[in-house]
Structure formats: C-alpha cells, structure tokens
Amino acid sequence: MTSTGIRLHAPAPGWALDADVVVVGSGVAGLTAALRCEAAGLRTVVVTKARLDDGSTRWAQGGIAAALGEGDTPEQHLDDTLVAGAGLCDPEAVRILVTEGPDAVRRLIETGAHFDESTEGGLALTREGGHHRRRIAHAGGDATGAEISRALVEAVRARGLRTVENALVLDLLTDAEGRTAGVTLHVMGEGQHDGVGAVHAPAVILATGGMGQVFSATTNPSVSTGDGVALALRAGAEVSDLEFVQFHPTVLFLGPDAEGQQPLVSEAVRGEGAHLVDADGVRFMEGQHELAELAPRDIVAKGILRRMLERDAEHMYLDARHFGAEMWESRFPTILAACRSHGIDPVTEPIPVAPAAHYASGGVRTDAAGRTTVPGLYACGEVACTGVHGANRLASNSLLEGLVYAERIAADIAASHADDVLHARVPAPLPHPAHPAHPLLPPESRLAIQRIMTEGAGVLRSADSLTRAAERLHHLHTEAREALRDHGKTSEPGVDTWEATNLMCVARVLVAAAARREETRGCHWREDHADRDDTAWARHIVVRLNPDRTLAVHTTDTPEFPPTVQTPRPTQRPQEQ
C-alpha cells in the first residue's frame, strides 16, 4: 500500500522524540497497549489529545462484557455477538474476543480496576441488550469507564511511561520504503513541548477513539473528531464498514436543537428492568422482538424512531420509577445526577429519550494482530475495524475489544522487536512538505458538517438524503481546494481547522459507504431499501484515499475481509500543491 502523499497543512516539527512505539490515545485500548509494550521492554510514548483520562473510555457507563458468570460460556457470548452483528462479523475475530476476553478482564482487575461485587463476593453481573445472559461487569454502579480509566492511568504513571498530553496527532510519518516512521503532533498550551513536533518510531498504535462529533448530537466527548481514521486515510490505509454508526437508543433528550455531547442513559437501566413507553405509557417494544427493550441496539433505536414518527413526537420515554430512590442512588448514581441536573427526576417521572450517534462499528481495517494495510501502523479500539462488531456492536463489547486487541498488538510488536526487525531500523522519515499539501477548512465548517451529516446520514437514510449530503460536503471541500489551488491560501493551521478538516474526511467516507450499501442492515437504515439483502450485500465496503483526494470505494466479494498485506512499496513524496 503506497502513501497518498497528503498531509495536513502544519508547520515543520520543531522538536522530536525517539521511541520504539508511539501510542496515540489514552482510553482502555491505548493505555493497555502502552502498558503491555512497556512491560515487554519497548521504549513507549503515549500521545493523547487532552489529559490522560479525558477520552471516551471514562464516559462508558454500562460495563464490560465477558463470559465470567456461572453457566456462561464464550460460545454463548460469541452467538450473541454474531446475531447483533447482522451477518458481517468476522467469526474468528469474535472468537478471539470472547475466548481471550475473560482473562483480559482478570488482568485488568490485577492492574487495579475495582468492579462491583455481589453479596456472595463474586462479580456483580448485569444484562444489556442483545445478551441472553448476565455477563456485564460494572463499577461504581454506572461509572465503569471512569474506574477503568482511573486504574490504567494510575498504572501508567506508576510505571513512569513517557506521556505527551494535550497533543493533537497530525499525520503519520513514513520512510522511503513506505514503512511507518512515527507521527507529527501539535502540543496545545504549556508543557514540556509546545507547538508542532514529532515522535519518531517504527511502530505506531492508533487508539484515538471515535468520530461521533461528525453528527450534531452524540454521546461522544468533544475530542472525538475522527482524527485517527483521517490520519490513516492520508497515510494510505484502508477503512471499512464506516457506514455502520451505532445510534444509542436511549440518550437524554434535551430538545430538538441540542448539539454536542449529550448525556447517555445506559442500556443497563433497561437491563435492570426499565421500560420504553410512549406519552400514553404504552410499551411499544413488546411484540417487535423476543427481547423487547433488550433487543440489539439497532432494533431498539429503529423501534423508538418508528414510534416517534407514528406519534409525531420528538422523543419517547424510559420509565424506571419502579426502581425506587434507593436503587437509583446505588446502582445508577451518575445517570441520576445527570438527569436531575437537567430538571428530570427518574425516581418520580419517566426520562425523555431519543437516539443519538454513539459508536463507530467500522474504522481502520486491521487483522487479528491489529496490523493495518500500512506496515508498522496498528489500530485498536473504536478507531479500528477488527471485524468483531459487524453491522452493529453488541452492548459492552467495546471495552473488551479494546483490552483484547491492545494486548495482541503489544505481543506482535514485542515479537517483531525480539526478532530485531524493528529495533535494527532507525526510521528516517520523508521530509516535511515545503508548501500546503492539504487545504484546511475554516473552524465554522465543523458546525456545517455536523448539520449536513445529521440531516442526510443520520439514523434514517435514503439515496436522496445521502446525495444531498454528498453534494453539500463536496461544496465545502471544493471551496477549500480551489482557494489553495488558485490563490495559495488555506485556513490558518490550528486545532479548530485541523479538527474540521478531519471531520470532513471521515464524513465524505461515511456518506460514500452509506450511499453504496443499498440495503438495511444493523445500524445502517435505508428507508428506500428497507430489507436486508444477503445475496448482494453480505460483504464489506472498503475505502481508501487517492493521492488526488478522491475516494476509492470497493466492495468485497464475500463477507470475509481480504488480508492486510504488509508488503511495503516505494512511497510518493508529499505533494507540494
């Protein structure tokens, strides 16, 4: 796979660090990978966009799924995952997840994470949508992600790992053979390093999280702007299944014009017996699926939206008044506080809820060792497409995927290091381009992109809506390109313009993939193609970026992913346009 030669417009690096591996991101995937790499004797640097504990992991409420309970087995977990994935999971990737998952959770506990215990002294396990057993381990009632983040951050600091916080990664560095040579990054504000710099390393692990900020309303934090996917595309990597964006069914409804990060009402609330009802108190999910409110997320989100359309309503309700104050305060203190801060008391009234963008099931395509199609570049967590999630992620599999595949990546890098494949080569990156090679969008484009995507590529899509979205995105993209081509001008480099440009990149790919998939499957819902079509569409849509910034979109011939061939080829030098 050759590089596109495209990089974000940015100043040349003014400082540099050397390492064996650089991990970009500090959620469960990134910090687990970093700790395992460091334990293997690799010089490891962690780069994170905000503080170490500011990623998506700490917002995870429900828990982490693994076959840890009596009578549960990895095979049962596998079956539930495959059903949720609607025919597009990679069975071998799922088998790796469910068989290696229980021990990975135990190692997380050994690292210092404290999970809630039952009265008998074992793990307290709950149930969520799509699971036929109680297999969700949780912490602090509904603060699982915060506890996992705390434990991993403390372990990273205790081990003295080198970290660069408040740093936005810009682009992958490659050498003359097309192999990974590190990353460029911009450190914001005060710190050991300021401005644009570089970390030189023969292995880069992308663990940058999601891209929920491409939509107006999302459960994702403001830092989730698709930076890792955009970087990988510019580096020549392939992405897959990006059309499968999971909209969480039960997000606290704050009004039709609410934008930005919205409070999540965990699926575990339904797992403990809450009911979805309309304004008349009718449980509308009964009869739609054998699991009713605990059906897989795509089915529940569609059920809510259909009822909203039938009733011309802006939201539905989640009724858990029967829990009582004591259960709310002990089991779901975080959600209770969030609701009350917005003037809603779940103890005495139903919670208004509506779907919002939550999780990207697709991402940078990897193999079972986390390797992408670019030699030396790895990906894990939400930024990656391992094949585990298929067309719809099963509840609470995300934290487990981050754990399991981070450990596999660290093992692969350590094995390469032991063979002296990485250690013998000091990467010599290609020189920084003298002129802007990629136009930057103005900061106000972020809001425009979000509204375009919400209107055209949200929960309910059609050929018309996706065509309009593509045309509007093309207009924004073309304006920036023409300003650079005709006048040599682009928006000033900075966090706002880099993030807007990354959002544009992932938005274009998402819309292209969604337009190509002419069926309804998992969390991809086409109103003009309402049925699932296994004959034509039991396959994956793979996208890469061409050097001229057009998209190369192709469909696999079968549900199987092609291998991530790691044969390096001579790379192009960065374009100077």
XYZ file of C-alpha atoms in Angstrom:
577
model
C 0.000 0.000 0.000
C 1.537 3.324 -1.071
C 1.101 6.573 0.812
C -1.167 9.226 -0.650
C 1.484 11.859 -0.062
C -1.201 14.045 1.555
C -0.553 15.731 4.878
C -2.361 18.382 6.861
C -1.015 21.883 6.418
C 1.116 22.472 9.503
C 4.470 23.992 10.483
C 7.510 21.750 10.270
C 8.238 19.854 13.515
C 10.332 21.937 15.870
C 11.245 19.134 18.266
C 11.375 15.337 18.234
C 11.388 12.290 20.494
C 12.615 8.802 19.657
C 10.829 5.621 20.712
C 10.223 2.003 19.773
C 6.476 2.528 19.718
C 4.168 5.518 19.978
C 0.599 5.009 21.200
C -1.900 7.671 20.115
C -4.805 7.755 22.552
C -5.308 7.118 26.243
C -8.509 5.124 26.560
C -8.710 1.472 27.541
C -7.137 0.372 24.229
C -4.287 2.876 24.182
C -3.203 2.562 27.801
C -3.480 -1.227 27.785
C -1.290 -1.377 24.682
C 1.191 1.058 26.220
C 1.472 -0.877 29.476
C 1.997 -4.180 27.650
C 4.602 -2.656 25.314
C 6.478 -1.113 28.222
C 6.387 -4.426 30.096
C 7.992 -6.050 27.050
C 10.906 -3.634 27.279
C 9.872 -1.333 24.456
C 10.520 2.389 24.721
C 6.930 3.599 24.683
C 5.499 7.098 24.327
C 1.800 7.841 24.864
C 0.350 10.809 22.997
C -3.157 11.961 23.940
C -5.343 14.792 22.742
C -6.397 16.057 26.162
C -5.485 14.701 29.590
C -4.793 11.005 30.054
C -8.287 10.382 31.438
C -10.264 12.581 29.022
C -11.153 10.108 26.275
C -14.346 8.168 25.608
C -13.497 5.332 27.997
C -14.332 7.315 31.108
C -17.821 8.029 29.759
C -18.670 4.316 29.433
C -21.458 3.559 31.877
C -22.826 0.049 31.424
C -19.737 -2.101 31.770
C -17.552 -4.670 30.084
C -18.932 -7.904 28.644
C -17.215 -11.256 29.201
C -18.262 -14.834 29.981
C -17.400 -14.625 33.680
C -20.657 -15.796 35.259
C -21.707 -19.249 36.323
C -23.155 -21.189 33.391
C -21.985 -18.660 30.820
C -19.522 -19.643 28.107
C -17.503 -17.895 25.392
C -19.593 -19.811 22.847
C -22.789 -18.186 24.127
C -21.114 -14.785 24.069
C -19.984 -15.479 20.515
C -23.517 -16.380 19.439
C -24.971 -13.148 20.854
C -22.233 -11.080 19.188
C -22.782 -12.694 15.794
C -26.543 -12.116 15.968
C -26.071 -8.441 16.835
C -23.538 -8.032 14.005
C -26.218 -8.938 11.429
C -24.116 -11.244 9.274
C -20.997 -9.089 8.903
C -18.902 -10.062 11.918
C -15.658 -11.920 11.296
C -16.322 -15.136 13.274
C -12.635 -15.692 14.003
C -12.225 -12.121 15.301
C -15.238 -12.643 17.559
C -13.900 -15.991 18.768
C -10.638 -14.295 19.733
C -12.620 -11.647 21.616
C -14.814 -14.000 23.623
C -12.158 -16.628 24.402
C -9.376 -14.219 25.375
C -11.765 -11.746 26.978
C -12.293 -13.307 30.429
C -8.566 -13.494 31.178
C -8.071 -9.973 29.818
C -10.672 -8.713 32.314
C -8.920 -10.589 35.111
C -5.636 -8.931 34.146
C -7.403 -5.571 34.213
C -8.519 -6.338 37.756
C -4.917 -7.267 38.638
C -3.875 -3.891 37.226
C -6.085 -2.235 39.845
C -9.613 -1.868 38.467
C -12.286 -2.498 41.104
C -15.600 -3.895 39.862
C -18.831 -4.090 41.823
C -19.310 -7.326 43.741
C -22.409 -9.322 44.543
C -23.499 -10.129 48.088
C -21.828 -13.536 47.648
C -18.485 -11.863 46.962
C -18.106 -12.528 43.222
C -18.526 -10.042 40.397
C -21.955 -8.426 40.207
C -23.055 -9.049 36.626
C -25.903 -7.325 34.818
C -27.546 -7.797 31.443
C -27.820 -5.490 28.449
C -29.453 -5.509 25.038
C -28.692 -8.485 22.820
C -27.221 -10.575 25.656
C -29.063 -13.721 26.722
C -27.105 -13.876 29.980
C -25.999 -11.540 32.733
C -22.366 -11.049 31.720
C -21.729 -7.310 32.117
C -19.237 -6.450 34.857
C -19.646 -2.898 36.137
C -18.022 -0.479 38.579
C -19.418 2.300 40.742
C -22.897 1.296 39.642
C -22.796 3.091 36.296
C -19.248 4.514 36.300
C -17.369 1.567 34.789
C -15.372 3.560 32.281
C -14.258 6.073 34.891
C -12.947 3.278 37.117
C -11.122 1.527 34.273
C -9.591 4.834 33.200
C -8.511 5.582 36.774
C -6.822 2.215 37.178
C -4.975 2.369 33.867
C -3.871 5.989 34.285
C -2.511 5.190 37.749
C -0.646 2.189 36.347
C 0.856 4.266 33.529
C 2.046 6.911 35.974
C 3.357 4.320 38.414
C 5.415 2.708 35.650
C 6.783 6.101 34.602
C 5.716 5.856 30.968
C 6.549 8.891 28.904
C 3.365 10.776 28.023
C 2.599 13.820 25.917
C -0.768 15.259 26.925
C -2.879 17.931 25.188
C -1.385 16.862 21.872
C -3.371 16.538 18.652
C -1.818 13.980 16.313
C -1.485 15.328 12.766
C -0.021 12.814 10.332
C 1.837 9.556 10.030
C 5.492 9.790 9.104
C 6.793 7.201 6.649
C 10.244 6.391 5.344
C 11.383 5.942 1.745
C 10.193 2.311 1.784
C 6.671 3.235 2.830
C 7.056 1.980 6.388
C 5.868 3.783 9.479
C 8.411 6.204 10.927
C 6.364 7.923 13.643
C 3.861 10.773 13.843
C 3.719 14.541 13.822
C 1.700 16.220 16.542
C 0.788 19.602 17.927
C 1.014 20.227 21.663
C -1.519 22.748 22.889
C -0.723 25.254 25.606
C 2.043 24.957 28.119
C 4.035 21.816 28.569
C 7.405 20.206 28.055
C 6.943 20.686 24.330
C 4.862 23.337 22.611
C 3.788 23.618 19.010
C 4.346 21.032 16.287
C 6.803 18.235 16.934
C 7.376 14.602 16.050
C 7.770 11.234 17.711
C 9.997 9.001 15.590
C 9.188 5.306 15.966
C 8.937 2.248 13.700
C 5.577 1.264 15.220
C 2.517 3.472 15.743
C -0.641 2.313 17.525
C -3.759 4.316 16.743
C -6.182 4.223 19.674
C -7.808 7.590 19.051
C -11.407 6.570 19.730
C -14.457 7.512 17.708
C -15.831 10.156 15.396
C -19.219 10.932 16.971
C -18.621 14.658 16.621
C -19.332 14.302 12.900
C -23.013 14.481 13.951
C -24.803 17.308 15.754
C -25.892 15.243 18.760
C -23.677 12.481 20.127
C -22.686 10.767 23.342
C -19.016 11.258 22.387
C -16.812 13.906 24.014
C -15.738 16.940 22.003
C -12.340 15.376 21.230
C -13.942 12.551 19.170
C -13.380 14.107 15.742
C -12.205 11.081 13.750
C -8.545 12.118 13.853
C -7.220 8.552 13.727
C -9.333 7.478 10.752
C -8.416 10.655 8.856
C -4.706 10.190 9.605
C -4.862 6.573 8.446
C -6.607 7.519 5.201
C -3.998 10.165 4.416
C -1.312 7.565 5.142
C -2.836 5.227 2.531
C -4.568 2.804 4.900
C -7.905 1.201 4.141
C -11.020 1.763 6.228
C -14.057 -0.487 6.258
C -17.694 -0.545 7.409
C -17.778 3.170 8.188
C -21.467 3.329 7.267
C -22.297 1.364 10.419
C -22.571 4.119 13.018
C -24.494 2.968 16.050
C -27.072 5.401 17.367
C -27.634 4.665 21.042
C -31.388 4.265 21.606
C -31.635 5.994 24.966
C -29.888 9.350 25.125
C -31.366 12.021 27.378
C -33.466 14.279 25.141
C -32.513 17.918 25.754
C -34.594 19.500 23.000
C -34.716 19.358 19.196
C -31.892 21.881 18.806
C -29.485 20.297 21.293
C -25.988 19.904 19.866
C -22.690 18.482 21.067
C -22.208 15.808 23.698
C -25.489 14.536 25.162
C -25.975 12.534 28.406
C -26.231 8.790 27.893
C -28.830 6.691 29.716
C -27.088 3.331 29.857
C -28.575 0.193 28.394
C -28.017 -1.332 31.824
C -31.053 0.663 33.034
C -33.163 -1.437 30.663
C -31.154 -4.479 31.696
C -32.360 -3.955 35.244
C -35.996 -3.727 34.140
C -36.797 -0.216 32.861
C -39.450 0.015 30.131
C -39.640 2.083 26.970
C -43.030 3.792 26.698
C -44.743 6.468 24.641
C -46.539 9.513 26.015
C -49.548 7.324 26.856
C -47.441 4.871 28.829
C -47.671 2.097 26.200
C -44.702 -0.323 25.982
C -44.174 -0.245 22.215
C -41.190 -2.644 22.007
C -43.262 -5.626 23.103
C -44.062 -7.774 20.093
C -41.294 -6.209 17.965
C -38.572 -8.592 19.219
C -38.342 -11.547 21.571
C -36.141 -9.481 23.915
C -38.408 -6.375 23.751
C -36.447 -3.449 25.264
C -33.361 -5.670 25.437
C -33.179 -6.328 21.697
C -29.901 -5.314 19.970
C -29.402 -1.568 19.825
C -30.192 -1.099 16.161
C -33.593 -2.734 16.623
C -34.437 -0.645 19.690
C -33.296 2.593 18.014
C -35.478 1.831 14.992
C -38.398 0.945 17.269
C -38.111 4.283 19.061
C -37.831 6.245 15.822
C -40.812 4.458 14.267
C -42.950 5.254 17.302
C -41.797 8.870 17.175
C -42.847 9.077 13.529
C -46.193 7.390 14.231
C -46.962 9.770 17.092
C -45.327 12.855 15.546
C -43.261 13.040 18.740
C -39.754 14.364 19.346
C -38.872 11.646 21.843
C -40.071 8.606 23.766
C -39.735 7.816 27.476
C -37.754 5.382 29.615
C -39.768 4.513 32.707
C -37.862 3.211 35.722
C -39.891 4.775 38.504
C -40.460 1.314 39.948
C -36.736 1.118 40.805
C -37.270 3.438 43.754
C -34.876 6.028 45.140
C -32.519 3.570 46.835
C -31.812 1.564 43.680
C -31.374 4.679 41.569
C -28.903 6.143 44.049
C -26.857 2.966 44.485
C -26.965 1.384 41.021
C -27.160 4.406 38.700
C -25.825 7.444 40.587
C -24.167 9.014 37.531
C -27.297 8.842 35.378
C -29.466 10.019 38.249
C -27.259 13.077 38.751
C -27.190 13.848 35.011
C -30.976 13.676 34.755
C -31.540 15.809 37.839
C -29.060 18.404 36.572
C -31.406 18.842 33.597
C -34.533 19.066 35.730
C -35.696 15.455 35.402
C -36.081 13.114 38.384
C -36.162 9.456 37.256
C -37.414 8.419 40.682
C -40.711 10.213 40.120
C -41.042 10.671 36.335
C -40.158 8.895 33.072
C -36.975 10.014 31.305
C -37.364 11.594 27.834
C -35.032 9.751 25.436
C -34.161 9.711 21.734
C -31.394 8.070 19.649
C -28.076 9.906 19.170
C -24.776 9.000 17.488
C -22.798 6.753 19.794
C -20.262 4.326 18.329
C -18.480 3.655 15.035
C -18.583 -0.075 14.354
C -16.270 0.408 11.366
C -12.882 2.073 11.155
C -9.294 1.433 10.076
C -9.164 -2.126 8.773
C -6.913 -4.487 10.747
C -6.046 -8.144 11.019
C -6.109 -10.291 14.162
C -2.846 -8.726 15.350
C -4.129 -5.185 14.892
C -1.994 -4.552 11.802
C -3.384 -2.165 9.189
C -2.568 -2.108 5.484
C 0.346 0.277 6.189
C 3.468 -1.518 7.501
C 4.159 -0.557 11.114
C 0.775 1.098 11.659
C -1.600 -0.618 14.103
C -5.089 0.290 15.282
C -7.292 -0.841 18.157
C -10.413 0.262 19.980
C -13.136 2.298 18.322
C -10.829 3.681 15.623
C -10.260 0.154 14.309
C -12.361 -2.295 12.310
C -11.253 -5.712 13.578
C -14.341 -7.492 12.284
C -15.716 -8.010 15.791
C -18.752 -5.719 15.539
C -20.026 -6.316 12.018
C -23.039 -4.150 11.223
C -23.921 -3.398 14.841
C -21.879 -3.602 18.053
C -23.211 -5.765 20.861
C -23.595 -3.782 24.086
C -20.437 -3.567 26.256
C -18.210 -5.385 23.756
C -16.288 -2.169 23.081
C -14.230 -2.061 26.275
C -13.480 -5.768 25.889
C -12.333 -5.315 22.287
C -10.015 -2.530 23.409
C -8.459 -4.792 26.031
C -8.089 -7.938 23.947
C -6.771 -6.406 20.739
C -4.444 -3.984 22.534
C -2.786 -6.975 24.162
C -2.490 -8.733 20.789
C -0.894 -5.646 19.205
C 1.662 -5.369 22.006
C 2.518 -9.045 21.607
C 3.031 -8.622 17.857
C 5.266 -5.573 18.260
C 7.254 -7.276 21.018
C 7.780 -10.338 18.816
C 8.987 -8.126 15.953
C 11.315 -6.331 18.336
C 12.671 -9.629 19.621
C 13.401 -10.643 16.045
C 15.277 -7.343 15.703
C 13.039 -6.358 12.787
C 12.064 -3.045 14.349
C 14.996 -2.390 16.638
C 17.601 -2.569 13.879
C 15.972 0.162 11.850
C 16.052 3.790 12.910
C 13.244 5.377 10.887
C 14.247 8.240 8.622
C 11.003 9.991 7.683
C 10.485 11.721 4.394
C 10.998 15.489 4.601
C 8.231 17.872 5.577
C 6.455 19.387 2.534
C 7.520 22.936 1.732
C 4.024 24.078 0.789
C 0.479 23.257 1.963
C -0.500 19.850 0.589
C -3.981 19.613 2.050
C -6.318 22.603 2.414
C -7.654 23.302 5.885
C -11.314 24.089 6.416
C -12.303 27.137 8.476
C -13.463 26.415 12.047
C -17.103 27.230 11.246
C -17.164 24.279 8.840
C -17.420 21.931 11.833
C -20.974 23.003 12.612
C -21.925 22.888 8.926
C -20.566 19.334 8.563
C -22.418 18.172 11.675
C -25.739 19.514 10.427
C -25.219 18.079 6.943
C -24.475 14.651 8.395
C -27.356 14.699 10.871
C -29.843 15.632 8.160
C -28.515 13.362 5.432
C -26.733 10.414 7.061
C -28.328 10.105 10.495
C -30.477 7.285 11.842
C -32.696 7.179 8.739
C -31.046 7.463 5.314
C -32.057 7.359 1.660
C -30.465 7.831 -1.744
C -31.853 11.377 -1.874
C -30.650 12.363 1.595
C -27.194 10.905 1.003
C -26.906 12.578 -2.413
C -27.751 15.943 -0.861
C -25.233 15.339 1.926
C -22.523 14.394 -0.569
C -23.193 17.481 -2.680
C -23.059 19.824 0.309
C -19.878 18.235 1.625
C -18.343 18.427 -1.857
C -19.134 22.141 -1.992
C -17.322 22.803 1.303
C -14.410 20.597 0.251
C -14.130 22.190 -3.206
C -14.165 25.741 -1.846
C -11.143 24.949 0.299
C -9.314 23.167 -2.537
C -9.889 25.970 -5.024
C -8.733 28.633 -2.565
C -5.495 26.701 -2.135
C -5.049 25.930 -5.837
C -5.923 29.355 -7.224
C -4.644 31.650 -4.506
C -2.305 29.525 -2.417
C -4.480 30.271 0.591
C -5.849 27.987 3.246
C -7.197 28.478 6.750
C -4.591 29.064 9.418
C -3.204 25.855 10.947
C -4.672 25.234 14.393
C -6.676 22.751 16.411
C -10.043 24.036 15.159
C -9.066 23.892 11.487
C -7.332 20.504 11.781
C -10.365 19.009 13.534
C -12.785 20.443 10.968
C -10.641 19.038 8.161
C -10.532 15.609 9.799
C -14.311 15.656 10.246
C -14.722 16.447 6.553
C -12.526 13.487 5.645
C -14.483 10.939 7.692
C -17.836 12.476 6.684
C -17.061 12.021 2.988
C -16.116 8.373 3.522
C -19.157 7.640 5.663
C -21.553 9.146 3.126
C -19.887 7.330 0.218
C -20.137 3.974 2.001
C -23.730 4.586 3.099
C -24.739 5.504 -0.442
C -23.079 2.383 -1.840
C -24.853 -0.015 0.589
C -28.354 -0.276 -0.856
C -29.990 -2.272 1.910
C -30.948 -2.012 5.574
C -28.629 -3.948 7.872
C -27.691 -3.462 11.507
C -27.388 0.213 12.314
C -27.462 1.236 8.624
C -31.116 2.022 7.872
C -32.119 2.912 4.301
C -35.788 3.900 4.006
C -35.571 3.345 0.225
C -34.087 -0.155 0.685
C -35.922 -1.394 3.762
C -34.855 -5.049 3.627
C -31.633 -6.863 4.380
C -30.147 -8.340 1.199
C -27.660 -11.121 1.934
C -27.298 -12.046 -1.740
C -25.941 -8.663 -2.788
C -24.719 -7.106 0.437
C -23.328 -9.756 2.791
C -19.958 -8.141 2.204
C -17.874 -5.161 3.291
C -17.326 -1.731 1.785
C -13.657 -0.740 1.839
C -12.481 2.820 1.170
C -9.092 4.411 0.707
C -7.978 7.915 -0.228
C -6.344 8.543 -3.599
C -3.406 10.978 -3.991
C -5.779 13.417 -5.766
C -8.054 13.295 -2.674
C -10.807 11.360 -4.436
C -12.148 8.244 -2.736
C -11.539 4.699 -3.991
C -14.571 2.684 -2.876
C -14.862 -1.036 -3.474
C -16.985 -3.886 -2.175
C -15.539 -7.219 -1.105
C -16.750 -10.332 -2.915
C -17.670 -12.192 0.278
C -18.307 -11.445 3.978
C -14.638 -12.297 4.607
C -12.121 -9.477 4.896
C -9.180 -9.633 2.496
C -5.808 -9.911 4.288
C -3.934 -6.777 5.292
C -0.937 -7.374 3.033
C 2.086 -5.690 4.599
C 4.396 -5.567 1.577
C 5.997 -2.105 1.509
C 6.326 -0.283 -1.777
C 8.210 2.899 -2.647
C 6.169 5.783 -1.355
C 5.445 9.090 -3.039
C 6.986 12.179 -1.594
C 4.436 14.574 -0.070
C 2.742 16.599 -2.773
C 3.511 20.272 -2.905
C 0.440 21.909 -4.403
